[in-house]
GROMACS .gro file of C-alpha atoms in nm:
model
  436
    1UNK     CA    1   4.944   3.507  -5.408
    2UNK     CA    2   5.187   3.239  -5.392
    3UNK     CA    3   5.241   3.201  -4.996
    4UNK     CA    4   4.913   3.192  -4.947
    5UNK     CA    5   4.808   2.928  -5.179
    6UNK     CA    6   5.093   2.775  -5.063
    7UNK     CA    7   4.982   2.791  -4.672
    8UNK     CA    8   4.683   2.697  -4.752
    9UNK     CA    9   4.704   2.330  -4.936
   10UNK     CA   10   5.025   2.290  -4.659
   11UNK     CA   11   4.928   2.414  -4.394
   12UNK     CA   12   4.552   2.439  -4.318
   13UNK     CA   13   4.442   2.136  -4.500
   14UNK     CA   14   4.623   1.933  -4.239
   15UNK     CA   15   4.431   1.925  -3.956
   16UNK     CA   16   4.695   1.768  -3.700
   17UNK     CA   17   4.893   2.126  -3.754
   18UNK     CA   18   4.562   2.326  -3.678
   19UNK     CA   19   4.437   2.182  -3.398
   20UNK     CA   20   4.863   2.182  -3.249
   21UNK     CA   21   4.854   2.579  -3.404
   22UNK     CA   22   4.612   2.600  -3.151
   23UNK     CA   23   4.731   2.500  -2.873
   24UNK     CA   24   5.021   2.674  -2.953
   25UNK     CA   25   4.778   3.032  -2.953
   26UNK     CA   26   4.617   2.901  -2.629
   27UNK     CA   27   4.933   2.810  -2.444
   28UNK     CA   28   5.145   3.167  -2.583
   29UNK     CA   29   4.794   3.350  -2.418
   30UNK     CA   30   4.859   3.183  -2.088
   31UNK     CA   31   5.265   3.319  -2.145
   32UNK     CA   32   5.350   3.003  -2.075
   33UNK     CA   33   5.822   2.921  -2.168
   34UNK     CA   34   5.891   2.880  -2.470
   35UNK     CA   35   5.938   2.609  -2.413
   36UNK     CA   36   5.629   2.451  -2.264
   37UNK     CA   37   5.529   2.584  -2.576
   38UNK     CA   38   5.653   2.436  -2.855
   39UNK     CA   39   5.639   2.131  -2.606
   40UNK     CA   40   5.235   2.088  -2.521
   41UNK     CA   41   5.234   2.238  -2.961
   42UNK     CA   42   5.428   1.885  -3.054
   43UNK     CA   43   5.249   1.699  -2.834
   44UNK     CA   44   4.913   1.807  -2.899
   45UNK     CA   45   4.981   1.700  -3.311
   46UNK     CA   46   5.113   1.387  -3.149
   47UNK     CA   47   4.808   1.290  -3.006
   48UNK     CA   48   4.578   1.385  -3.285
   49UNK     CA   49   4.771   1.229  -3.478
   50UNK     CA   50   4.804   0.890  -3.334
   51UNK     CA   51   4.402   0.854  -3.259
   52UNK     CA   52   4.450   0.933  -3.677
   53UNK     CA   53   4.622   0.607  -3.683
   54UNK     CA   54   4.351   0.454  -3.389
   55UNK     CA   55   4.068   0.512  -3.611
   56UNK     CA   56   4.249   0.290  -3.911
   57UNK     CA   57   4.259  -0.030  -3.762
   58UNK     CA   58   4.006   0.037  -3.608
   59UNK     CA   59   3.798   0.123  -3.922
   60UNK     CA   60   3.994  -0.156  -4.080
   61UNK     CA   61   3.811  -0.381  -3.819
   62UNK     CA   62   3.507  -0.346  -3.861
   63UNK     CA   63   3.508  -0.369  -4.180
   64UNK     CA   64   3.608  -0.647  -4.185
   65UNK     CA   65   3.291  -0.726  -3.943
   66UNK     CA   66   3.067  -0.599  -4.117
   67UNK     CA   67   3.152  -0.809  -4.445
   68UNK     CA   68   3.139  -1.084  -4.226
   69UNK     CA   69   2.837  -1.033  -4.049
   70UNK     CA   70   2.603  -0.942  -4.399
   71UNK     CA   71   2.728  -1.302  -4.522
   72UNK     CA   72   2.610  -1.427  -4.171
   73UNK     CA   73   2.319  -1.245  -4.181
   74UNK     CA   74   2.098  -1.167  -4.579
   75UNK     CA   75   1.892  -0.934  -4.359
   76UNK     CA   76   1.810  -0.768  -4.695
   77UNK     CA   77   1.493  -0.469  -4.741
   78UNK     CA   78   1.719  -0.460  -4.362
   79UNK     CA   79   2.010  -0.198  -4.461
   80UNK     CA   80   2.258  -0.466  -4.360
   81UNK     CA   81   2.502  -0.447  -3.995
   82UNK     CA   82   2.522  -0.144  -3.900
   83UNK     CA   83   2.820  -0.089  -3.620
   84UNK     CA   84   2.780   0.206  -3.383
   85UNK     CA   85   3.152   0.382  -3.324
   86UNK     CA   86   3.104   0.805  -3.383
   87UNK     CA   87   3.513   0.652  -3.405
   88UNK     CA   88   3.455   0.564  -3.751
   89UNK     CA   89   3.291   0.811  -3.860
   90UNK     CA   90   3.541   1.035  -3.768
   91UNK     CA   91   3.844   0.846  -3.879
   92UNK     CA   92   3.631   0.842  -4.227
   93UNK     CA   93   3.486   1.205  -4.265
   94UNK     CA   94   3.852   1.308  -4.202
   95UNK     CA   95   4.042   1.026  -4.536
   96UNK     CA   96   3.712   0.988  -4.750
   97UNK     CA   97   3.493   1.306  -4.709
   98UNK     CA   98   3.863   1.531  -4.630
   99UNK     CA   99   3.665   1.691  -4.353
  100UNK     CA  100   4.025   1.684  -4.082
  101UNK     CA  101   4.092   2.096  -4.094
  102UNK     CA  102   3.764   2.141  -4.117
  103UNK     CA  103   3.677   1.944  -3.789
  104UNK     CA  104   3.977   2.064  -3.573
  105UNK     CA  105   3.931   2.416  -3.650
  106UNK     CA  106   3.532   2.354  -3.518
  107UNK     CA  107   3.637   2.214  -3.220
  108UNK     CA  108   3.826   2.521  -3.147
  109UNK     CA  109   3.495   2.792  -3.232
  110UNK     CA  110   3.261   2.525  -3.065
  111UNK     CA  111   3.552   2.575  -2.711
  112UNK     CA  112   3.491   3.008  -2.752
  113UNK     CA  113   3.120   2.975  -2.814
  114UNK     CA  114   3.066   2.775  -2.552
  115UNK     CA  115   3.318   3.039  -2.296
  116UNK     CA  116   3.033   3.342  -2.484
  117UNK     CA  117   2.742   3.232  -2.371
  118UNK     CA  118   2.890   3.081  -2.030
  119UNK     CA  119   3.015   3.400  -1.962
  120UNK     CA  120   2.685   3.613  -2.071
  121UNK     CA  121   2.413   3.358  -2.011
  122UNK     CA  122   2.401   3.184  -1.637
  123UNK     CA  123   2.510   2.886  -1.771
  124UNK     CA  124   2.794   2.924  -1.553
  125UNK     CA  125   3.002   2.534  -1.747
  126UNK     CA  126   3.284   2.548  -1.929
  127UNK     CA  127   3.309   2.216  -2.128
  128UNK     CA  128   3.696   2.029  -2.104
  129UNK     CA  129   3.660   1.669  -2.176
  130UNK     CA  130   3.841   1.764  -2.534
  131UNK     CA  131   3.763   1.335  -2.649
  132UNK     CA  132   3.386   1.507  -2.633
  133UNK     CA  133   3.387   1.838  -2.788
  134UNK     CA  134   3.599   1.580  -3.105
  135UNK     CA  135   3.219   1.399  -3.187
  136UNK     CA  136   3.061   1.703  -3.096
  137UNK     CA  137   3.226   1.841  -3.336
  138UNK     CA  138   3.263   1.603  -3.626
  139UNK     CA  139   2.856   1.500  -3.667
  140UNK     CA  140   2.863   1.901  -3.611
  141UNK     CA  141   3.123   1.958  -3.954
  142UNK     CA  142   2.926   1.684  -4.104
  143UNK     CA  143   2.584   1.790  -4.054
  144UNK     CA  144   2.709   2.087  -4.218
  145UNK     CA  145   2.858   1.989  -4.500
  146UNK     CA  146   2.533   1.771  -4.603
  147UNK     CA  147   2.393   2.116  -4.596
  148UNK     CA  148   2.602   2.199  -4.879
  149UNK     CA  149   2.773   2.483  -4.662
  150UNK     CA  150   3.185   2.463  -4.685
  151UNK     CA  151   3.447   2.716  -4.562
  152UNK     CA  152   3.390   2.939  -4.281
  153UNK     CA  153   3.009   2.909  -4.322
  154UNK     CA  154   3.030   2.569  -4.249
  155UNK     CA  155   3.257   2.628  -3.982
  156UNK     CA  156   3.046   2.899  -3.784
  157UNK     CA  157   2.734   2.680  -3.762
  158UNK     CA  158   2.921   2.337  -3.697
  159UNK     CA  159   3.016   2.549  -3.369
  160UNK     CA  160   2.764   2.740  -3.327
  161UNK     CA  161   2.539   2.424  -3.333
  162UNK     CA  162   2.756   2.276  -3.072
  163UNK     CA  163   2.880   2.531  -2.830
  164UNK     CA  164   2.494   2.527  -2.738
  165UNK     CA  165   2.498   2.191  -2.713
  166UNK     CA  166   2.807   2.176  -2.506
  167UNK     CA  167   2.727   2.458  -2.265
  168UNK     CA  168   2.343   2.369  -2.193
  169UNK     CA  169   2.406   2.000  -2.174
  170UNK     CA  170   2.575   2.078  -1.843
  171UNK     CA  171   2.302   2.268  -1.747
  172UNK     CA  172   2.083   1.988  -1.809
  173UNK     CA  173   2.195   1.725  -1.622
  174UNK     CA  174   2.359   1.962  -1.247
  175UNK     CA  175   2.078   1.862  -1.073
  176UNK     CA  176   2.123   1.474  -1.031
  177UNK     CA  177   2.467   1.595  -1.033
  178UNK     CA  178   2.424   1.764  -0.701
  179UNK     CA  179   2.307   1.467  -0.579
  180UNK     CA  180   2.501   1.225  -0.722
  181UNK     CA  181   2.837   1.416  -0.552
  182UNK     CA  182   2.730   1.663  -0.286
  183UNK     CA  183   2.863   1.940  -0.379
  184UNK     CA  184   2.817   2.155  -0.717
  185UNK     CA  185   3.163   2.187  -0.726
  186UNK     CA  186   3.169   2.024  -1.085
  187UNK     CA  187   2.952   1.917  -1.374
  188UNK     CA  188   2.893   1.677  -1.663
  189UNK     CA  189   3.113   1.661  -1.924
  190UNK     CA  190   3.023   1.396  -2.163
  191UNK     CA  191   2.704   1.417  -2.478
  192UNK     CA  192   2.549   1.123  -2.392
  193UNK     CA  193   2.400   1.354  -2.085
  194UNK     CA  194   2.059   1.313  -2.315
  195UNK     CA  195   2.074   0.892  -2.232
  196UNK     CA  196   2.187   0.958  -1.797
  197UNK     CA  197   1.869   1.229  -1.809
  198UNK     CA  198   1.577   0.944  -2.003
  199UNK     CA  199   1.762   0.677  -1.696
  200UNK     CA  200   1.778   0.903  -1.447
  201UNK     CA  201   1.334   1.005  -1.496
  202UNK     CA  202   1.351   0.633  -1.513
  203UNK     CA  203   1.513   0.552  -1.225
  204UNK     CA  204   1.265   0.783  -1.073
  205UNK     CA  205   0.957   0.601  -1.109
  206UNK     CA  206   0.955   0.326  -1.069
  207UNK     CA  207   1.312   0.222  -0.830
  208UNK     CA  208   1.350   0.343  -0.462
  209UNK     CA  209   1.666   0.538  -0.350
  210UNK     CA  210   1.678   0.425  -0.041
  211UNK     CA  211   1.861   0.038  -0.168
  212UNK     CA  212   2.129   0.202  -0.270
  213UNK     CA  213   2.414  -0.039  -0.545
  214UNK     CA  214   2.650   0.042  -0.381
  215UNK     CA  215   2.528  -0.185   0.002
  216UNK     CA  216   2.563  -0.461  -0.217
  217UNK     CA  217   2.912  -0.673  -0.246
  218UNK     CA  218   2.991  -0.785  -0.631
  219UNK     CA  219   3.235  -1.098  -0.656
  220UNK     CA  220   3.573  -1.058  -0.702
  221UNK     CA  221   3.493  -1.227  -1.088
  222UNK     CA  222   3.372  -0.912  -1.181
  223UNK     CA  223   3.604  -0.712  -1.113
  224UNK     CA  224   3.823  -0.786  -1.393
  225UNK     CA  225   3.542  -0.571  -1.614
  226UNK     CA  226   3.696  -0.210  -1.494
  227UNK     CA  227   3.961  -0.251  -1.719
  228UNK     CA  228   3.814  -0.106  -1.979
  229UNK     CA  229   3.968  -0.267  -2.263
  230UNK     CA  230   3.911  -0.651  -2.110
  231UNK     CA  231   3.548  -0.557  -2.079
  232UNK     CA  232   3.504  -0.423  -2.451
  233UNK     CA  233   3.740  -0.760  -2.601
  234UNK     CA  234   3.496  -0.964  -2.362
  235UNK     CA  235   3.160  -0.832  -2.504
  236UNK     CA  236   3.294  -0.840  -2.886
  237UNK     CA  237   3.455  -1.157  -2.927
  238UNK     CA  238   3.139  -1.331  -2.894
  239UNK     CA  239   2.963  -1.097  -3.131
  240UNK     CA  240   3.299  -1.220  -3.444
  241UNK     CA  241   3.330  -1.541  -3.394
  242UNK     CA  242   2.899  -1.611  -3.360
  243UNK     CA  243   2.907  -1.362  -3.685
  244UNK     CA  244   3.262  -1.611  -3.851
  245UNK     CA  245   3.095  -1.931  -3.734
  246UNK     CA  246   2.711  -1.905  -3.892
  247UNK     CA  247   2.904  -1.657  -4.190
  248UNK     CA  248   3.113  -2.009  -4.216
  249UNK     CA  249   3.504  -2.018  -4.340
  250UNK     CA  250   3.435  -1.931  -4.751
  251UNK     CA  251   3.272  -1.557  -4.659
  252UNK     CA  252   3.555  -1.517  -4.385
  253UNK     CA  253   3.857  -1.549  -4.585
  254UNK     CA  254   3.600  -1.407  -4.913
  255UNK     CA  255   3.620  -1.048  -4.667
  256UNK     CA  256   3.972  -1.076  -4.533
  257UNK     CA  257   4.024  -1.122  -4.934
  258UNK     CA  258   3.875  -0.842  -5.040
  259UNK     CA  259   3.978  -0.596  -4.758
  260UNK     CA  260   4.390  -0.764  -4.845
  261UNK     CA  261   4.408  -0.946  -4.531
  262UNK     CA  262   4.596  -1.314  -4.517
  263UNK     CA  263   4.337  -1.654  -4.522
  264UNK     CA  264   4.722  -1.864  -4.397
  265UNK     CA  265   4.497  -1.916  -4.054
  266UNK     CA  266   4.220  -2.043  -3.907
  267UNK     CA  267   3.874  -1.823  -4.011
  268UNK     CA  268   3.783  -1.856  -3.647
  269UNK     CA  269   4.176  -1.804  -3.525
  270UNK     CA  270   4.128  -1.495  -3.811
  271UNK     CA  271   3.810  -1.315  -3.625
  272UNK     CA  272   3.930  -1.385  -3.306
  273UNK     CA  273   4.228  -1.127  -3.436
  274UNK     CA  274   4.034  -0.891  -3.549
  275UNK     CA  275   3.869  -0.829  -3.258
  276UNK     CA  276   4.180  -0.852  -3.087
  277UNK     CA  277   4.247  -0.554  -3.296
  278UNK     CA  278   3.904  -0.356  -3.304
  279UNK     CA  279   4.046  -0.331  -2.890
  280UNK     CA  280   4.369  -0.191  -3.010
  281UNK     CA  281   4.247   0.060  -3.235
  282UNK     CA  282   4.007   0.150  -2.953
  283UNK     CA  283   4.352   0.115  -2.792
  284UNK     CA  284   4.541   0.360  -3.011
  285UNK     CA  285   4.311   0.558  -3.046
  286UNK     CA  286   4.206   0.671  -2.699
  287UNK     CA  287   4.566   0.706  -2.637
  288UNK     CA  288   4.668   1.018  -2.923
  289UNK     CA  289   4.304   1.095  -2.752
  290UNK     CA  290   4.456   1.097  -2.361
  291UNK     CA  291   4.739   1.234  -2.554
  292UNK     CA  292   4.576   1.514  -2.685
  293UNK     CA  293   4.350   1.629  -2.388
  294UNK     CA  294   4.688   1.675  -2.179
  295UNK     CA  295   4.770   1.946  -2.366
  296UNK     CA  296   4.455   2.122  -2.541
  297UNK     CA  297   4.232   2.061  -2.234
  298UNK     CA  298   4.498   2.318  -2.021
  299UNK     CA  299   4.587   2.526  -2.327
  300UNK     CA  300   4.234   2.585  -2.347
  301UNK     CA  301   4.106   2.545  -1.888
  302UNK     CA  302   4.362   2.851  -1.796
  303UNK     CA  303   4.194   3.130  -2.029
  304UNK     CA  304   3.821   3.015  -2.009
  305UNK     CA  305   3.889   2.994  -1.603
  306UNK     CA  306   3.975   3.415  -1.617
  307UNK     CA  307   3.779   3.455  -1.909
  308UNK     CA  308   3.450   3.382  -1.719
  309UNK     CA  309   3.431   3.393  -1.346
  310UNK     CA  310   3.258   3.141  -1.108
  311UNK     CA  311   3.264   2.901  -1.340
  312UNK     CA  312   3.258   2.547  -1.346
  313UNK     CA  313   3.450   2.280  -1.499
  314UNK     CA  314   3.233   2.028  -1.713
  315UNK     CA  315   3.450   1.713  -1.652
  316UNK     CA  316   3.444   1.376  -1.846
  317UNK     CA  317   3.231   1.096  -1.666
  318UNK     CA  318   3.538   0.932  -1.531
  319UNK     CA  319   3.516   1.161  -1.273
  320UNK     CA  320   3.175   0.939  -1.109
  321UNK     CA  321   3.357   0.654  -1.107
  322UNK     CA  322   3.477   0.708  -0.772
  323UNK     CA  323   3.140   0.721  -0.599
  324UNK     CA  324   2.953   0.490  -0.667
  325UNK     CA  325   3.196   0.187  -0.818
  326UNK     CA  326   2.956  -0.090  -0.786
  327UNK     CA  327   2.706   0.170  -0.984
  328UNK     CA  328   2.932   0.204  -1.261
  329UNK     CA  329   2.983  -0.199  -1.288
  330UNK     CA  330   2.567  -0.258  -1.298
  331UNK     CA  331   2.550   0.038  -1.503
  332UNK     CA  332   2.763  -0.162  -1.763
  333UNK     CA  333   2.572  -0.501  -1.744
  334UNK     CA  334   2.253  -0.407  -1.785
  335UNK     CA  335   2.314  -0.119  -1.976
  336UNK     CA  336   2.438  -0.405  -2.231
  337UNK     CA  337   2.193  -0.646  -2.153
  338UNK     CA  338   1.957  -0.341  -2.288
  339UNK     CA  339   2.177  -0.266  -2.594
  340UNK     CA  340   2.097  -0.617  -2.663
  341UNK     CA  341   1.701  -0.581  -2.667
  342UNK     CA  342   1.740  -0.323  -2.914
  343UNK     CA  343   1.967  -0.472  -3.126
  344UNK     CA  344   1.677  -0.706  -3.157
  345UNK     CA  345   1.448  -0.451  -3.185
  346UNK     CA  346   1.643  -0.209  -3.474
  347UNK     CA  347   1.554  -0.348  -3.782
  348UNK     CA  348   1.155  -0.236  -3.664
  349UNK     CA  349   1.395   0.125  -3.750
  350UNK     CA  350   1.482   0.011  -4.156
  351UNK     CA  351   1.881  -0.131  -4.032
  352UNK     CA  352   2.013  -0.348  -3.737
  353UNK     CA  353   2.295  -0.211  -3.496
  354UNK     CA  354   2.566  -0.333  -3.338
  355UNK     CA  355   2.627  -0.176  -2.988
  356UNK     CA  356   2.880   0.058  -2.937
  357UNK     CA  357   3.109  -0.154  -2.658
  358UNK     CA  358   3.311   0.185  -2.535
  359UNK     CA  359   2.950   0.373  -2.562
  360UNK     CA  360   2.829   0.060  -2.305
  361UNK     CA  361   3.088   0.060  -2.107
  362UNK     CA  362   3.106   0.501  -2.030
  363UNK     CA  363   2.799   0.520  -2.054
  364UNK     CA  364   2.610   0.221  -1.968
  365UNK     CA  365   2.825   0.257  -1.608
  366UNK     CA  366   2.787   0.677  -1.594
  367UNK     CA  367   2.380   0.555  -1.680
  368UNK     CA  368   2.420   0.361  -1.344
  369UNK     CA  369   2.525   0.674  -1.144
  370UNK     CA  370   2.265   0.817  -1.266
  371UNK     CA  371   1.981   0.581  -1.204
  372UNK     CA  372   2.121   0.494  -0.828
  373UNK     CA  373   2.128   0.829  -0.719
  374UNK     CA  374   1.780   0.866  -0.849
  375UNK     CA  375   1.595   0.537  -0.732
  376UNK     CA  376   1.850   0.303  -0.608
  377UNK     CA  377   1.939  -0.088  -0.680
  378UNK     CA  378   1.638  -0.169  -0.877
  379UNK     CA  379   1.646   0.138  -1.004
  380UNK     CA  380   1.959   0.193  -1.199
  381UNK     CA  381   1.869  -0.196  -1.266
  382UNK     CA  382   1.521  -0.076  -1.517
  383UNK     CA  383   1.660   0.231  -1.602
  384UNK     CA  384   2.024   0.074  -1.835
  385UNK     CA  385   1.785  -0.150  -1.992
  386UNK     CA  386   1.570   0.143  -2.065
  387UNK     CA  387   1.896   0.340  -2.075
  388UNK     CA  388   2.048   0.004  -2.308
  389UNK     CA  389   1.745  -0.020  -2.537
  390UNK     CA  390   1.713   0.441  -2.582
  391UNK     CA  391   2.097   0.494  -2.706
  392UNK     CA  392   2.020   0.205  -2.982
  393UNK     CA  393   1.753   0.310  -3.143
  394UNK     CA  394   1.767   0.715  -3.113
  395UNK     CA  395   2.089   0.599  -3.310
  396UNK     CA  396   1.933   0.327  -3.547
  397UNK     CA  397   1.661   0.611  -3.643
  398UNK     CA  398   2.004   0.784  -3.765
  399UNK     CA  399   2.173   0.553  -3.987
  400UNK     CA  400   1.939   0.626  -4.283
  401UNK     CA  401   2.043   1.020  -4.254
  402UNK     CA  402   2.454   0.991  -4.257
  403UNK     CA  403   2.424   0.649  -4.473
  404UNK     CA  404   2.257   0.927  -4.715
  405UNK     CA  405   2.586   1.126  -4.623
  406UNK     CA  406   2.827   0.804  -4.780
  407UNK     CA  407   2.813   0.717  -4.424
  408UNK     CA  408   2.736   0.333  -4.480
  409UNK     CA  409   2.768   0.056  -4.200
  410UNK     CA  410   2.772   0.305  -3.949
  411UNK     CA  411   2.620   0.545  -3.706
  412UNK     CA  412   2.669   0.694  -3.387
  413UNK     CA  413   2.677   0.598  -2.988
  414UNK     CA  414   2.663   0.904  -2.836
  415UNK     CA  415   2.302   1.109  -2.790
  416UNK     CA  416   2.363   1.408  -2.821
  417UNK     CA  417   2.578   1.405  -3.099
  418UNK     CA  418   2.309   1.148  -3.218
  419UNK     CA  419   1.972   1.438  -3.192
  420UNK     CA  420   2.324   1.732  -3.323
  421UNK     CA  421   2.260   1.518  -3.659
  422UNK     CA  422   1.893   1.528  -3.645
  423UNK     CA  423   1.929   1.803  -3.594
  424UNK     CA  424   2.078   1.979  -3.892
  425UNK     CA  425   1.915   1.765  -4.066
  426UNK     CA  426   1.539   1.927  -4.010
  427UNK     CA  427   1.764   2.242  -4.063
  428UNK     CA  428   1.795   2.058  -4.429
  429UNK     CA  429   1.442   1.988  -4.391
  430UNK     CA  430   1.311   2.391  -4.361
  431UNK     CA  431   1.521   2.462  -4.586
  432UNK     CA  432   1.408   2.267  -4.872
  433UNK     CA  433   1.051   2.343  -4.753
  434UNK     CA  434   1.128   2.731  -4.829
  435UNK     CA  435   1.304   2.598  -5.130
  436UNK     CA  436   1.650   2.738  -4.994
   0.00000   0.00000   0.00000
């Protein structure tokens, strides 16, 4: 009993160790050399720990921004400023709620359910975007925890729900994917699929696919937007500076003092540095994600392809960027415009939501590709503006549900994960109706 308690307290409660053991198992089952198994195991653990460090940096910057924003704009009944950041939710779920181990185990559980469904159904899609699976695992675990489930029941429910999304979302997008790639070799594994299909539907209705955005020559002055982190900094800096100017130096210094930050620099310089810290947090987090995926995906991939013949890999959205590079930039720009409109409309839901810039870049760029494929440049422009509004309003509707769990001033970005939250929240409502 002592040994079992020691394992539970020291191993099974450590998310980084859990996910490393999962990678170790996957590599061992593929009969990899011992050196490869050890290297893959340790690199997976390092990646998860780097991800956690990035989440902590990101949360610190978001706390500063939230405090200054609420001081600048007294929203009263609007509930305050809400930042669309699944990364922030992941970090808080692992630290404040202590759900790191459950998230790590559910990540593997989702993959297993995906393999089973791909094996027994006609939807032969293996979801290989570990980052997206991590965010889906986070939301599925958080809302299963909100259902008062713990331990194995929590992990089973979260794994089944996440596994269904991982199997069926690529299937929904595949008709448009075939048009984009000209083949049926790969699928899309990114939990923003509902938003992409909304964009594609709008583009089909209003556009003309004979006039492609790829025929447009973009000015060299926009080339910097191809660098994700420069694009994020460029978009976020006005939010930080304008908010600080409206709030004034006293409010900014008060926020610094409350968060334990130094106030020995000008308040605008502090805001500039906090914006840079936001980008650094994203950079560190994405480093961790890449390190994690570079090792966990190969551990899963060989097994899954053997278990599911004729399966198609569902890959992360950047795999589409070479097919339509102009559409990526235009999609980012017009999704950002739409998200600003959505931000202005979001107080109607009771919360003012601040756009998630990473989501605007990756999801917006991919939406641009979908819009261009279905409706050309006009379809792209209109479809992405609608997409930007959609990815602001839908997360805003989830905000009060997350607030009940304890996630204050945070909401999700990837709309498929938002619908995961809606689904599990509806389950809670049904259980309450039947007195369960």
